[in-house]
PDB file of C-alpha atoms in Angstrom:
ATOM      1  CA  MET R 100     100.717 187.523 114.998  1.00  0.00           C
ATOM      2  CA  ALA R 101     100.412 187.351 118.770  1.00  0.00           C
ATOM      3  CA  SER R 102      97.161 186.028 120.162  1.00  0.00           C
ATOM      4  CA  ALA R 103      94.853 188.146 122.304  1.00  0.00           C
ATOM      5  CA  LEU R 104      95.985 186.155 125.348  1.00  0.00           C
ATOM      6  CA  GLU R 105      99.646 186.873 124.597  1.00  0.00           C
ATOM      7  CA  LYS R 106      98.928 190.580 124.070  1.00  0.00           C
ATOM      8  CA  GLY R 107      97.072 190.774 127.362  1.00  0.00           C
ATOM      9  CA  TRP R 108      99.838 188.862 129.086  1.00  0.00           C
ATOM     10  CA  LEU R 109     102.465 191.191 127.636  1.00  0.00           C
ATOM     11  CA  TYR R 110     100.608 194.136 129.160  1.00  0.00           C
ATOM     12  CA  LEU R 111     100.650 192.446 132.586  1.00  0.00           C
ATOM     13  CA  ILE R 112     104.350 191.619 132.633  1.00  0.00           C
ATOM     14  CA  ASN R 113     105.278 195.086 131.328  1.00  0.00           C
ATOM     15  CA  ASN R 114     103.315 196.874 134.037  1.00  0.00           C
ATOM     16  CA  PHE R 115     103.673 194.615 137.071  1.00  0.00           C
ATOM     17  CA  THR R 116     106.504 192.690 138.701  1.00  0.00           C
ATOM     18  CA  ASP R 117     106.569 188.915 139.163  1.00  0.00           C
ATOM     19  CA  PHE R 118     105.984 189.441 142.867  1.00  0.00           C
ATOM     20  CA  GLN R 119     102.946 191.668 142.310  1.00  0.00           C
ATOM     21  CA  LEU R 120     101.396 189.259 139.838  1.00  0.00           C
ATOM     22  CA  ALA R 121     102.089 186.138 141.915  1.00  0.00           C
ATOM     23  CA  SER R 122     100.847 187.590 145.207  1.00  0.00           C
ATOM     24  CA  ILE R 123      98.381 190.446 144.698  1.00  0.00           C
ATOM     25  CA  GLY R 124      97.362 189.205 141.250  1.00  0.00           C
ATOM     26  CA  SER R 125      96.708 185.695 142.548  1.00  0.00           C
ATOM     27  CA  PHE R 126      94.692 187.112 145.446  1.00  0.00           C
ATOM     28  CA  VAL R 127      92.510 189.154 143.065  1.00  0.00           C
ATOM     29  CA  ILE R 128      91.998 186.133 140.792  1.00  0.00           C
ATOM     30  CA  HIS R 129      91.105 183.939 143.776  1.00  0.00           C
ATOM     31  CA  GLU R 130      88.615 186.394 145.250  1.00  0.00           C
ATOM     32  CA  SER R 131      86.974 187.045 141.883  1.00  0.00           C
ATOM     33  CA  VAL R 132      86.538 183.387 140.987  1.00  0.00           C
ATOM     34  CA  PHE R 133      85.487 182.410 144.500  1.00  0.00           C
ATOM     35  CA  PHE R 134      82.763 184.996 145.032  1.00  0.00           C
ATOM     36  CA  LEU R 135      81.491 185.005 141.446  1.00  0.00           C
ATOM     37  CA  SER R 136      81.052 181.220 141.548  1.00  0.00           C
ATOM     38  CA  GLY R 137      79.734 181.073 145.118  1.00  0.00           C
ATOM     39  CA  LEU R 138      77.347 184.011 145.489  1.00  0.00           C
ATOM     40  CA  PRO R 139      74.766 182.691 142.953  1.00  0.00           C
ATOM     41  CA  PHE R 140      74.077 179.735 145.257  1.00  0.00           C
ATOM     42  CA  ILE R 141      73.157 182.102 148.092  1.00  0.00           C
ATOM     43  CA  VAL R 142      70.690 183.847 145.769  1.00  0.00           C
ATOM     44  CA  MET R 143      69.273 180.506 144.609  1.00  0.00           C
ATOM     45  CA  GLU R 144      68.809 179.347 148.190  1.00  0.00           C
ATOM     46  CA  ARG R 145      67.081 182.566 149.228  1.00  0.00           C
ATOM     47  CA  LEU R 146      64.726 182.586 146.216  1.00  0.00           C
ATOM     48  CA  GLY R 147      64.018 178.852 146.326  1.00  0.00           C
ATOM     49  CA  TYR R 148      65.230 178.602 142.725  1.00  0.00           C
ATOM     50  CA  GLN R 149      65.925 175.077 141.407  1.00  0.00           C
ATOM     51  CA  GLN R 150      64.627 173.736 144.723  1.00  0.00           C
ATOM     52  CA  LYS R 151      63.955 170.313 143.181  1.00  0.00           C
ATOM     53  CA  TYR R 152      67.701 169.799 142.803  1.00  0.00           C
ATOM     54  CA  LYS R 153      68.549 170.877 146.350  1.00  0.00           C
ATOM     55  CA  ILE R 154      70.058 167.974 148.292  1.00  0.00           C
ATOM     56  CA  GLN R 155      68.733 169.067 151.696  1.00  0.00           C
ATOM     57  CA  GLY R 156      65.414 170.744 152.411  1.00  0.00           C
ATOM     58  CA  LYS R 157      66.868 173.032 155.066  1.00  0.00           C
ATOM     59  CA  VAL R 158      67.701 176.629 154.094  1.00  0.00           C
ATOM     60  CA  ASN R 159      70.354 178.684 155.885  1.00  0.00           C
ATOM     61  CA  SER R 160      69.186 181.908 157.499  1.00  0.00           C
ATOM     62  CA  VAL R 161      70.252 185.300 156.166  1.00  0.00           C
ATOM     63  CA  ALA R 162      72.204 185.839 159.392  1.00  0.00           C
ATOM     64  CA  ALA R 163      74.101 182.575 158.883  1.00  0.00           C
ATOM     65  CA  GLN R 164      74.946 183.510 155.298  1.00  0.00           C
ATOM     66  CA  GLU R 165      76.100 187.002 156.310  1.00  0.00           C
ATOM     67  CA  LYS R 166      78.259 185.542 159.081  1.00  0.00           C
ATOM     68  CA  CYS R 167      79.912 183.251 156.552  1.00  0.00           C
ATOM     69  CA  VAL R 168      80.665 186.071 154.102  1.00  0.00           C
ATOM     70  CA  MET R 169      82.049 188.451 156.736  1.00  0.00           C
ATOM     71  CA  LYS R 170      84.348 185.848 158.278  1.00  0.00           C
ATOM     72  CA  LEU R 171      85.507 184.760 154.833  1.00  0.00           C
ATOM     73  CA  LEU R 172      86.589 188.294 154.012  1.00  0.00           C
ATOM     74  CA  LEU R 173      88.505 188.450 157.295  1.00  0.00           C
ATOM     75  CA  TYR R 174      90.181 185.059 156.767  1.00  0.00           C
ATOM     76  CA  HIS R 175      91.077 185.803 153.162  1.00  0.00           C
ATOM     77  CA  ILE R 176      92.736 189.125 153.990  1.00  0.00           C
ATOM     78  CA  CYS R 177      94.441 187.966 157.192  1.00  0.00           C
ATOM     79  CA  VAL R 178      95.388 184.393 156.190  1.00  0.00           C
ATOM     80  CA  ASN R 179      95.166 183.783 152.429  1.00  0.00           C
ATOM     81  CA  LEU R 180      96.850 186.993 151.315  1.00  0.00           C
ATOM     82  CA  PRO R 181      99.848 186.658 153.686  1.00  0.00           C
ATOM     83  CA  LEU R 182     100.179 183.019 152.594  1.00  0.00           C
ATOM     84  CA  MET R 183     100.318 184.047 148.935  1.00  0.00           C
ATOM     85  CA  ILE R 184     102.898 186.726 149.703  1.00  0.00           C
ATOM     86  CA  GLY R 185     104.985 184.437 151.908  1.00  0.00           C
ATOM     87  CA  SER R 186     105.046 181.551 149.461  1.00  0.00           C
ATOM     88  CA  TYR R 187     106.432 183.644 146.593  1.00  0.00           C
ATOM     89  CA  PRO R 188     110.134 183.044 147.417  1.00  0.00           C
ATOM     90  CA  VAL R 189     109.555 179.274 147.380  1.00  0.00           C
ATOM     91  CA  PHE R 190     107.812 179.402 144.000  1.00  0.00           C
ATOM     92  CA  LYS R 191     110.537 181.643 142.591  1.00  0.00           C
ATOM     93  CA  TYR R 192     113.291 179.365 143.860  1.00  0.00           C
ATOM     94  CA  MET R 193     111.619 176.366 142.190  1.00  0.00           C
ATOM     95  CA  GLY R 194     111.549 178.071 138.792  1.00  0.00           C
ATOM     96  CA  PHE R 195     108.271 180.001 138.758  1.00  0.00           C
ATOM     97  CA  THR R 196     107.989 182.551 135.924  1.00  0.00           C
ATOM     98  CA  SER R 197     105.449 184.898 134.398  1.00  0.00           C
ATOM     99  CA  GLN R 198     107.407 185.755 131.274  1.00  0.00           C
ATOM    100  CA  LEU R 199     106.648 184.940 127.649  1.00  0.00           C
ATOM    101  CA  PRO R 200     106.432 182.563 125.903  1.00  0.00           C
ATOM    102  CA  LEU R 201     103.341 181.084 127.509  1.00  0.00           C
ATOM    103  CA  PRO R 202     103.467 177.315 128.147  1.00  0.00           C
ATOM    104  CA  SER R 203     101.810 174.971 125.657  1.00  0.00           C
ATOM    105  CA  TRP R 204      98.327 173.747 126.515  1.00  0.00           C
ATOM    106  CA  ASN R 205      99.660 170.176 126.687  1.00  0.00           C
ATOM    107  CA  VAL R 206     102.021 171.199 129.470  1.00  0.00           C
ATOM    108  CA  VAL R 207      99.337 173.218 131.250  1.00  0.00           C
ATOM    109  CA  CYS R 208      96.798 170.364 131.173  1.00  0.00           C
ATOM    110  CA  PHE R 209      99.335 167.755 132.290  1.00  0.00           C
ATOM    111  CA  GLN R 210     100.509 169.873 135.214  1.00  0.00           C
ATOM    112  CA  ILE R 211      96.986 170.734 136.367  1.00  0.00           C
ATOM    113  CA  LEU R 212      95.870 167.085 136.216  1.00  0.00           C
ATOM    114  CA  SER R 213      98.977 166.148 138.220  1.00  0.00           C
ATOM    115  CA  TYR R 214      98.139 168.829 140.788  1.00  0.00           C
ATOM    116  CA  PHE R 215      94.591 167.493 141.182  1.00  0.00           C
ATOM    117  CA  ILE R 216      95.846 163.940 141.785  1.00  0.00           C
ATOM    118  CA  LEU R 217      98.545 165.041 144.216  1.00  0.00           C
ATOM    119  CA  GLU R 218      96.194 167.419 146.019  1.00  0.00           C
ATOM    120  CA  ASP R 219      93.635 164.638 146.444  1.00  0.00           C
ATOM    121  CA  PHE R 220      96.167 162.368 148.120  1.00  0.00           C
ATOM    122  CA  ILE R 221      97.422 164.996 150.566  1.00  0.00           C
ATOM    123  CA  PHE R 222      93.969 166.476 151.229  1.00  0.00           C
ATOM    124  CA  TYR R 223      92.461 163.056 152.014  1.00  0.00           C
ATOM    125  CA  TRP R 224      94.914 162.321 154.802  1.00  0.00           C
ATOM    126  CA  GLY R 225      94.870 165.868 156.147  1.00  0.00           C
ATOM    127  CA  HIS R 226      91.069 165.933 156.163  1.00  0.00           C
ATOM    128  CA  ARG R 227      90.881 162.518 157.787  1.00  0.00           C
ATOM    129  CA  ILE R 228      93.290 163.636 160.527  1.00  0.00           C
ATOM    130  CA  LEU R 229      91.092 166.689 161.140  1.00  0.00           C
ATOM    131  CA  HIS R 230      88.268 164.303 161.977  1.00  0.00           C
ATOM    132  CA  THR R 231      90.097 162.896 164.986  1.00  0.00           C
ATOM    133  CA  LYS R 232      88.458 163.931 168.218  1.00  0.00           C
ATOM    134  CA  TRP R 233      90.739 166.751 169.435  1.00  0.00           C
ATOM    135  CA  LEU R 234      91.373 168.359 166.039  1.00  0.00           C
ATOM    136  CA  TYR R 235      87.723 168.190 165.120  1.00  0.00           C
ATOM    137  CA  LYS R 236      86.650 169.839 168.361  1.00  0.00           C
ATOM    138  CA  HIS R 237      89.228 172.630 168.296  1.00  0.00           C
ATOM    139  CA  VAL R 238      89.753 173.189 164.556  1.00  0.00           C
ATOM    140  CA  HIS R 239      87.607 171.397 161.980  1.00  0.00           C
ATOM    141  CA  SER R 240      84.286 171.908 163.776  1.00  0.00           C
ATOM    142  CA  VAL R 241      84.326 175.502 162.488  1.00  0.00           C
ATOM    143  CA  HIS R 242      83.935 174.260 158.913  1.00  0.00           C
ATOM    144  CA  HIS R 243      81.155 171.917 160.010  1.00  0.00           C
ATOM    145  CA  GLU R 244      79.101 174.686 161.583  1.00  0.00           C
ATOM    146  CA  TYR R 245      77.170 174.532 158.324  1.00  0.00           C
ATOM    147  CA  ALA R 246      75.538 171.087 158.187  1.00  0.00           C
ATOM    148  CA  THR R 247      73.682 172.391 155.132  1.00  0.00           C
ATOM    149  CA  PRO R 248      76.544 173.798 153.064  1.00  0.00           C
ATOM    150  CA  PHE R 249      76.297 176.378 150.306  1.00  0.00           C
ATOM    151  CA  GLY R 250      79.011 177.375 147.842  1.00  0.00           C
ATOM    152  CA  LEU R 251      80.867 179.927 149.964  1.00  0.00           C
ATOM    153  CA  THR R 252      81.139 177.594 152.979  1.00  0.00           C
ATOM    154  CA  SER R 253      83.796 175.721 151.009  1.00  0.00           C
ATOM    155  CA  GLU R 254      86.455 178.060 152.436  1.00  0.00           C
ATOM    156  CA  TYR R 255      84.777 178.799 155.754  1.00  0.00           C
ATOM    157  CA  ALA R 256      87.219 177.221 158.192  1.00  0.00           C
ATOM    158  CA  HIS R 257      89.480 177.786 161.171  1.00  0.00           C
ATOM    159  CA  PRO R 258      92.657 179.737 160.191  1.00  0.00           C
ATOM    160  CA  ALA R 259      94.765 176.734 161.217  1.00  0.00           C
ATOM    161  CA  GLU R 260      92.779 174.531 158.830  1.00  0.00           C
ATOM    162  CA  ILE R 261      93.183 177.043 156.014  1.00  0.00           C
ATOM    163  CA  LEU R 262      96.949 176.729 156.391  1.00  0.00           C
ATOM    164  CA  PHE R 263      96.869 172.967 157.020  1.00  0.00           C
ATOM    165  CA  LEU R 264      94.738 171.969 154.025  1.00  0.00           C
ATOM    166  CA  GLY R 265      95.960 174.877 151.931  1.00  0.00           C
ATOM    167  CA  PHE R 266      99.292 173.056 151.888  1.00  0.00           C
ATOM    168  CA  ALA R 267      97.665 170.359 149.738  1.00  0.00           C
ATOM    169  CA  THR R 268      96.651 172.950 147.140  1.00  0.00           C
ATOM    170  CA  ILE R 269      99.993 174.727 146.833  1.00  0.00           C
ATOM    171  CA  PHE R 270     102.278 171.706 147.210  1.00  0.00           C
ATOM    172  CA  GLY R 271     102.147 170.630 143.553  1.00  0.00           C
ATOM    173  CA  PRO R 272     102.862 174.084 142.113  1.00  0.00           C
ATOM    174  CA  ALA R 273     105.456 174.789 144.819  1.00  0.00           C
ATOM    175  CA  ILE R 274     107.615 171.794 143.877  1.00  0.00           C
ATOM    176  CA  THR R 275     107.315 172.301 140.107  1.00  0.00           C
ATOM    177  CA  GLY R 276     107.596 176.089 139.772  1.00  0.00           C
ATOM    178  CA  PRO R 277     104.970 176.450 137.016  1.00  0.00           C
ATOM    179  CA  HIS R 278     104.244 179.376 134.757  1.00  0.00           C
ATOM    180  CA  LEU R 279     101.926 181.944 136.335  1.00  0.00           C
ATOM    181  CA  LEU R 280      99.251 181.131 133.743  1.00  0.00           C
ATOM    182  CA  THR R 281      99.221 177.502 134.916  1.00  0.00           C
ATOM    183  CA  LEU R 282      99.101 178.591 138.541  1.00  0.00           C
ATOM    184  CA  TRP R 283      96.122 180.877 137.948  1.00  0.00           C
ATOM    185  CA  LEU R 284      94.228 178.235 135.975  1.00  0.00           C
ATOM    186  CA  TRP R 285      94.923 175.596 138.640  1.00  0.00           C
ATOM    187  CA  MET R 286      93.788 177.916 141.402  1.00  0.00           C
ATOM    188  CA  SER R 287      90.616 178.879 139.517  1.00  0.00           C
ATOM    189  CA  LEU R 288      89.644 175.281 138.732  1.00  0.00           C
ATOM    190  CA  ARG R 289      90.310 174.155 142.309  1.00  0.00           C
ATOM    191  CA  VAL R 290      88.164 177.011 143.663  1.00  0.00           C
ATOM    192  CA  ILE R 291      85.306 176.242 141.254  1.00  0.00           C
ATOM    193  CA  GLU R 292      85.498 172.546 142.152  1.00  0.00           C
ATOM    194  CA  THR R 293      85.325 173.091 145.910  1.00  0.00           C
ATOM    195  CA  VAL R 294      82.521 175.657 145.571  1.00  0.00           C
ATOM    196  CA  GLU R 295      80.542 173.150 143.482  1.00  0.00           C
ATOM    197  CA  ALA R 296      81.195 170.409 146.056  1.00  0.00           C
ATOM    198  CA  HIS R 297      79.665 172.606 148.779  1.00  0.00           C
ATOM    199  CA  CYS R 298      76.875 174.168 146.692  1.00  0.00           C
ATOM    200  CA  GLY R 299      74.092 171.955 148.089  1.00  0.00           C
ATOM    201  CA  TYR R 300      72.585 171.174 144.667  1.00  0.00           C
ATOM    202  CA  ASP R 301      72.799 167.976 142.638  1.00  0.00           C
ATOM    203  CA  PHE R 302      72.021 169.132 139.114  1.00  0.00           C
ATOM    204  CA  PRO R 303      71.417 166.837 136.118  1.00  0.00           C
ATOM    205  CA  TRP R 304      74.455 168.432 134.494  1.00  0.00           C
ATOM    206  CA  SER R 305      76.735 167.916 137.507  1.00  0.00           C
ATOM    207  CA  LEU R 306      80.060 166.375 136.489  1.00  0.00           C
ATOM    208  CA  SER R 307      79.654 163.597 139.065  1.00  0.00           C
ATOM    209  CA  ARG R 308      76.795 162.158 136.988  1.00  0.00           C
ATOM    210  CA  TYR R 309      79.124 161.667 134.017  1.00  0.00           C
ATOM    211  CA  LEU R 310      82.450 160.970 135.721  1.00  0.00           C
ATOM    212  CA  PRO R 311      81.928 158.394 138.514  1.00  0.00           C
ATOM    213  CA  ILE R 312      85.325 159.046 140.107  1.00  0.00           C
ATOM    214  CA  TYR R 313      84.451 162.721 140.590  1.00  0.00           C
ATOM    215  CA  GLY R 314      82.952 163.525 144.003  1.00  0.00           C
ATOM    216  CA  GLY R 315      80.785 166.593 143.575  1.00  0.00           C
ATOM    217  CA  ALA R 316      78.051 168.082 145.736  1.00  0.00           C
ATOM    218  CA  ASP R 317      76.110 164.926 146.606  1.00  0.00           C
ATOM    219  CA  PHE R 318      79.279 163.134 147.736  1.00  0.00           C
ATOM    220  CA  HIS R 319      80.467 165.965 149.959  1.00  0.00           C
ATOM    221  CA  ASP R 320      77.031 166.954 151.251  1.00  0.00           C
ATOM    222  CA  TYR R 321      76.814 163.487 152.825  1.00  0.00           C
ATOM    223  CA  HIS R 322      80.039 164.285 154.684  1.00  0.00           C
ATOM    224  CA  HIS R 323      78.494 167.421 156.222  1.00  0.00           C
ATOM    225  CA  ARG R 324      75.258 165.731 157.291  1.00  0.00           C
ATOM    226  CA  LEU R 325      76.804 163.037 159.496  1.00  0.00           C
ATOM    227  CA  LEU R 326      78.551 163.083 162.857  1.00  0.00           C
ATOM    228  CA  TYR R 327      82.288 163.587 162.526  1.00  0.00           C
ATOM    229  CA  THR R 328      83.104 160.031 163.681  1.00  0.00           C
ATOM    230  CA  LYS R 329      80.929 158.444 160.990  1.00  0.00           C
ATOM    231  CA  SER R 330      81.097 160.872 158.088  1.00  0.00           C
ATOM    232  CA  GLY R 331      83.700 159.408 155.716  1.00  0.00           C
ATOM    233  CA  ASN R 332      83.940 160.911 152.211  1.00  0.00           C
ATOM    234  CA  TYR R 333      87.162 162.742 153.041  1.00  0.00           C
ATOM    235  CA  SER R 334      88.358 163.252 149.447  1.00  0.00           C
ATOM    236  CA  SER R 335      88.371 166.646 147.774  1.00  0.00           C
ATOM    237  CA  THR R 336      87.958 166.260 143.993  1.00  0.00           C
ATOM    238  CA  PHE R 337      88.170 162.595 143.068  1.00  0.00           C
ATOM    239  CA  THR R 338      86.914 159.718 145.216  1.00  0.00           C
ATOM    240  CA  TYR R 339      89.553 157.053 144.670  1.00  0.00           C
ATOM    241  CA  MET R 340      91.165 157.498 148.103  1.00  0.00           C
ATOM    242  CA  ASP R 341      87.853 156.934 149.909  1.00  0.00           C
ATOM    243  CA  TRP R 342      87.225 153.877 147.727  1.00  0.00           C
ATOM    244  CA  ILE R 343      90.691 152.413 148.393  1.00  0.00           C
ATOM    245  CA  PHE R 344      90.441 152.833 152.161  1.00  0.00           C
ATOM    246  CA  GLY R 345      86.732 152.062 152.464  1.00  0.00           C
ATOM    247  CA  THR R 346      85.756 155.397 153.976  1.00  0.00           C
ATOM    248  CA  ASP R 347      82.861 155.842 151.564  1.00  0.00           C
ATOM    249  CA  LYS R 348      81.000 152.625 152.445  1.00  0.00           C
ATOM    250  CA  GLY R 349      78.185 154.411 154.257  1.00  0.00           C
ATOM    251  CA  TYR R 350      77.630 156.746 151.327  1.00  0.00           C
ATOM    252  CA  ARG R 351      77.676 153.922 148.769  1.00  0.00           C
ATOM    253  CA  LYS R 352      75.218 151.921 150.851  1.00  0.00           C
ATOM    254  CA  LEU R 353      72.844 154.878 151.070  1.00  0.00           C
ATOM    255  CA  LYS R 354      73.068 155.442 147.309  1.00  0.00           C
ATOM    256  CA  ALA R 355      72.286 151.773 146.659  1.00  0.00           C
ATOM    257  CA  LEU R 356      69.252 151.913 148.957  1.00  0.00           C
ATOM    258  CA  LYS R 357      67.949 155.051 147.257  1.00  0.00           C
ATOM    259  CA  ALA R 358      68.451 153.500 143.834  1.00  0.00           C
ATOM    260  CA  ALA R 359      66.543 150.376 144.917  1.00  0.00           C
ATOM    261  CA  GLU R 360      63.681 152.477 146.306  1.00  0.00           C
ATOM    262  CA  HIS R 361      63.537 154.507 143.092  1.00  0.00           C
ATOM    263  CA  GLN R 362      63.437 151.336 140.998  1.00  0.00           C
ATOM    264  CA  TYR R 363      60.657 149.883 143.196  1.00  0.00           C
ATOM    265  CA  ASP R 364      58.591 153.082 142.875  1.00  0.00           C
ATOM    266  CA  TYR R 365      59.113 153.064 139.104  1.00  0.00           C
ATOM    267  CA  VAL R 366      57.958 149.454 138.761  1.00  0.00           C
ATOM    268  CA  GLU R 367      54.974 150.091 141.025  1.00  0.00           C
ATOM    269  CA  GLU R 368      53.869 152.989 138.824  1.00  0.00           C
ATOM    270  CA  LYS R 369      54.182 150.886 135.660  1.00  0.00           C
ATOM    271  CA  VAL R 370      52.369 147.793 136.878  1.00  0.00           C
ATOM    272  CA  PRO R 371      48.581 148.294 136.768  1.00  0.00           C
ATOM    273  CA  LYS R 372      46.750 147.564 139.980  1.00  0.00           C
ATOM    274  CA  THR R 373      44.157 144.764 139.937  1.00  0.00           C
ATOM    275  CA  ASP R 374      41.318 144.105 142.319  1.00  0.00           C
TER     276      ASP R 374
END
């Protein structure tokens, strides 16, 4: 008996073409995941909810948040959607399919993990190049307009940067021609990861607290707070590239100092004062 996922998938492929699913379908999936995962952080910031976990004390104005949302809608329709439509022939040529049977979960997980690793490598160098003087001034400074990031600022960037760094995200799938299910899952996980990295909150349940190689919000928030020439922390998901090339030294030093201060305060509270 076919699973619910297979039945739903059968409906999709019987009613829509590969092109429609890969372009328009991917756009709908992207927008849904992006805004559903990012909008709650705007609400939290406005209401002061979970303020104790907020990394920075500053709160973005309503006008700044509205500006971000409006420009995102423009960029997504005018840049992301054409990119998804234009990349379809490449994916198709490399073996992309949406047909049944669905790939095994072992294949899906292996491909997505491979995409994360490959994306990290390409993104690191692309991001680091964007922090050179001319490119930062004319391109990447748009993304850094928000020194106090919130979830939706993850994709707030100059159109040239969207294309430049977007290459890192689509490169893995483009050269492997995955099943559409894998592509949608990869896209959704990458969107959720980058929204979390820009959310501005360091929660006790954040993945970075349990997986040291994972960057997360605290790691990337440091990148937004510093001047472009001294920021470091250029990685996207995992931090191994920054560790290898020493571009996270400032962040690691700050973390060590904070840990030492916390330990000192803890000991001071425990030791009774004597006259």
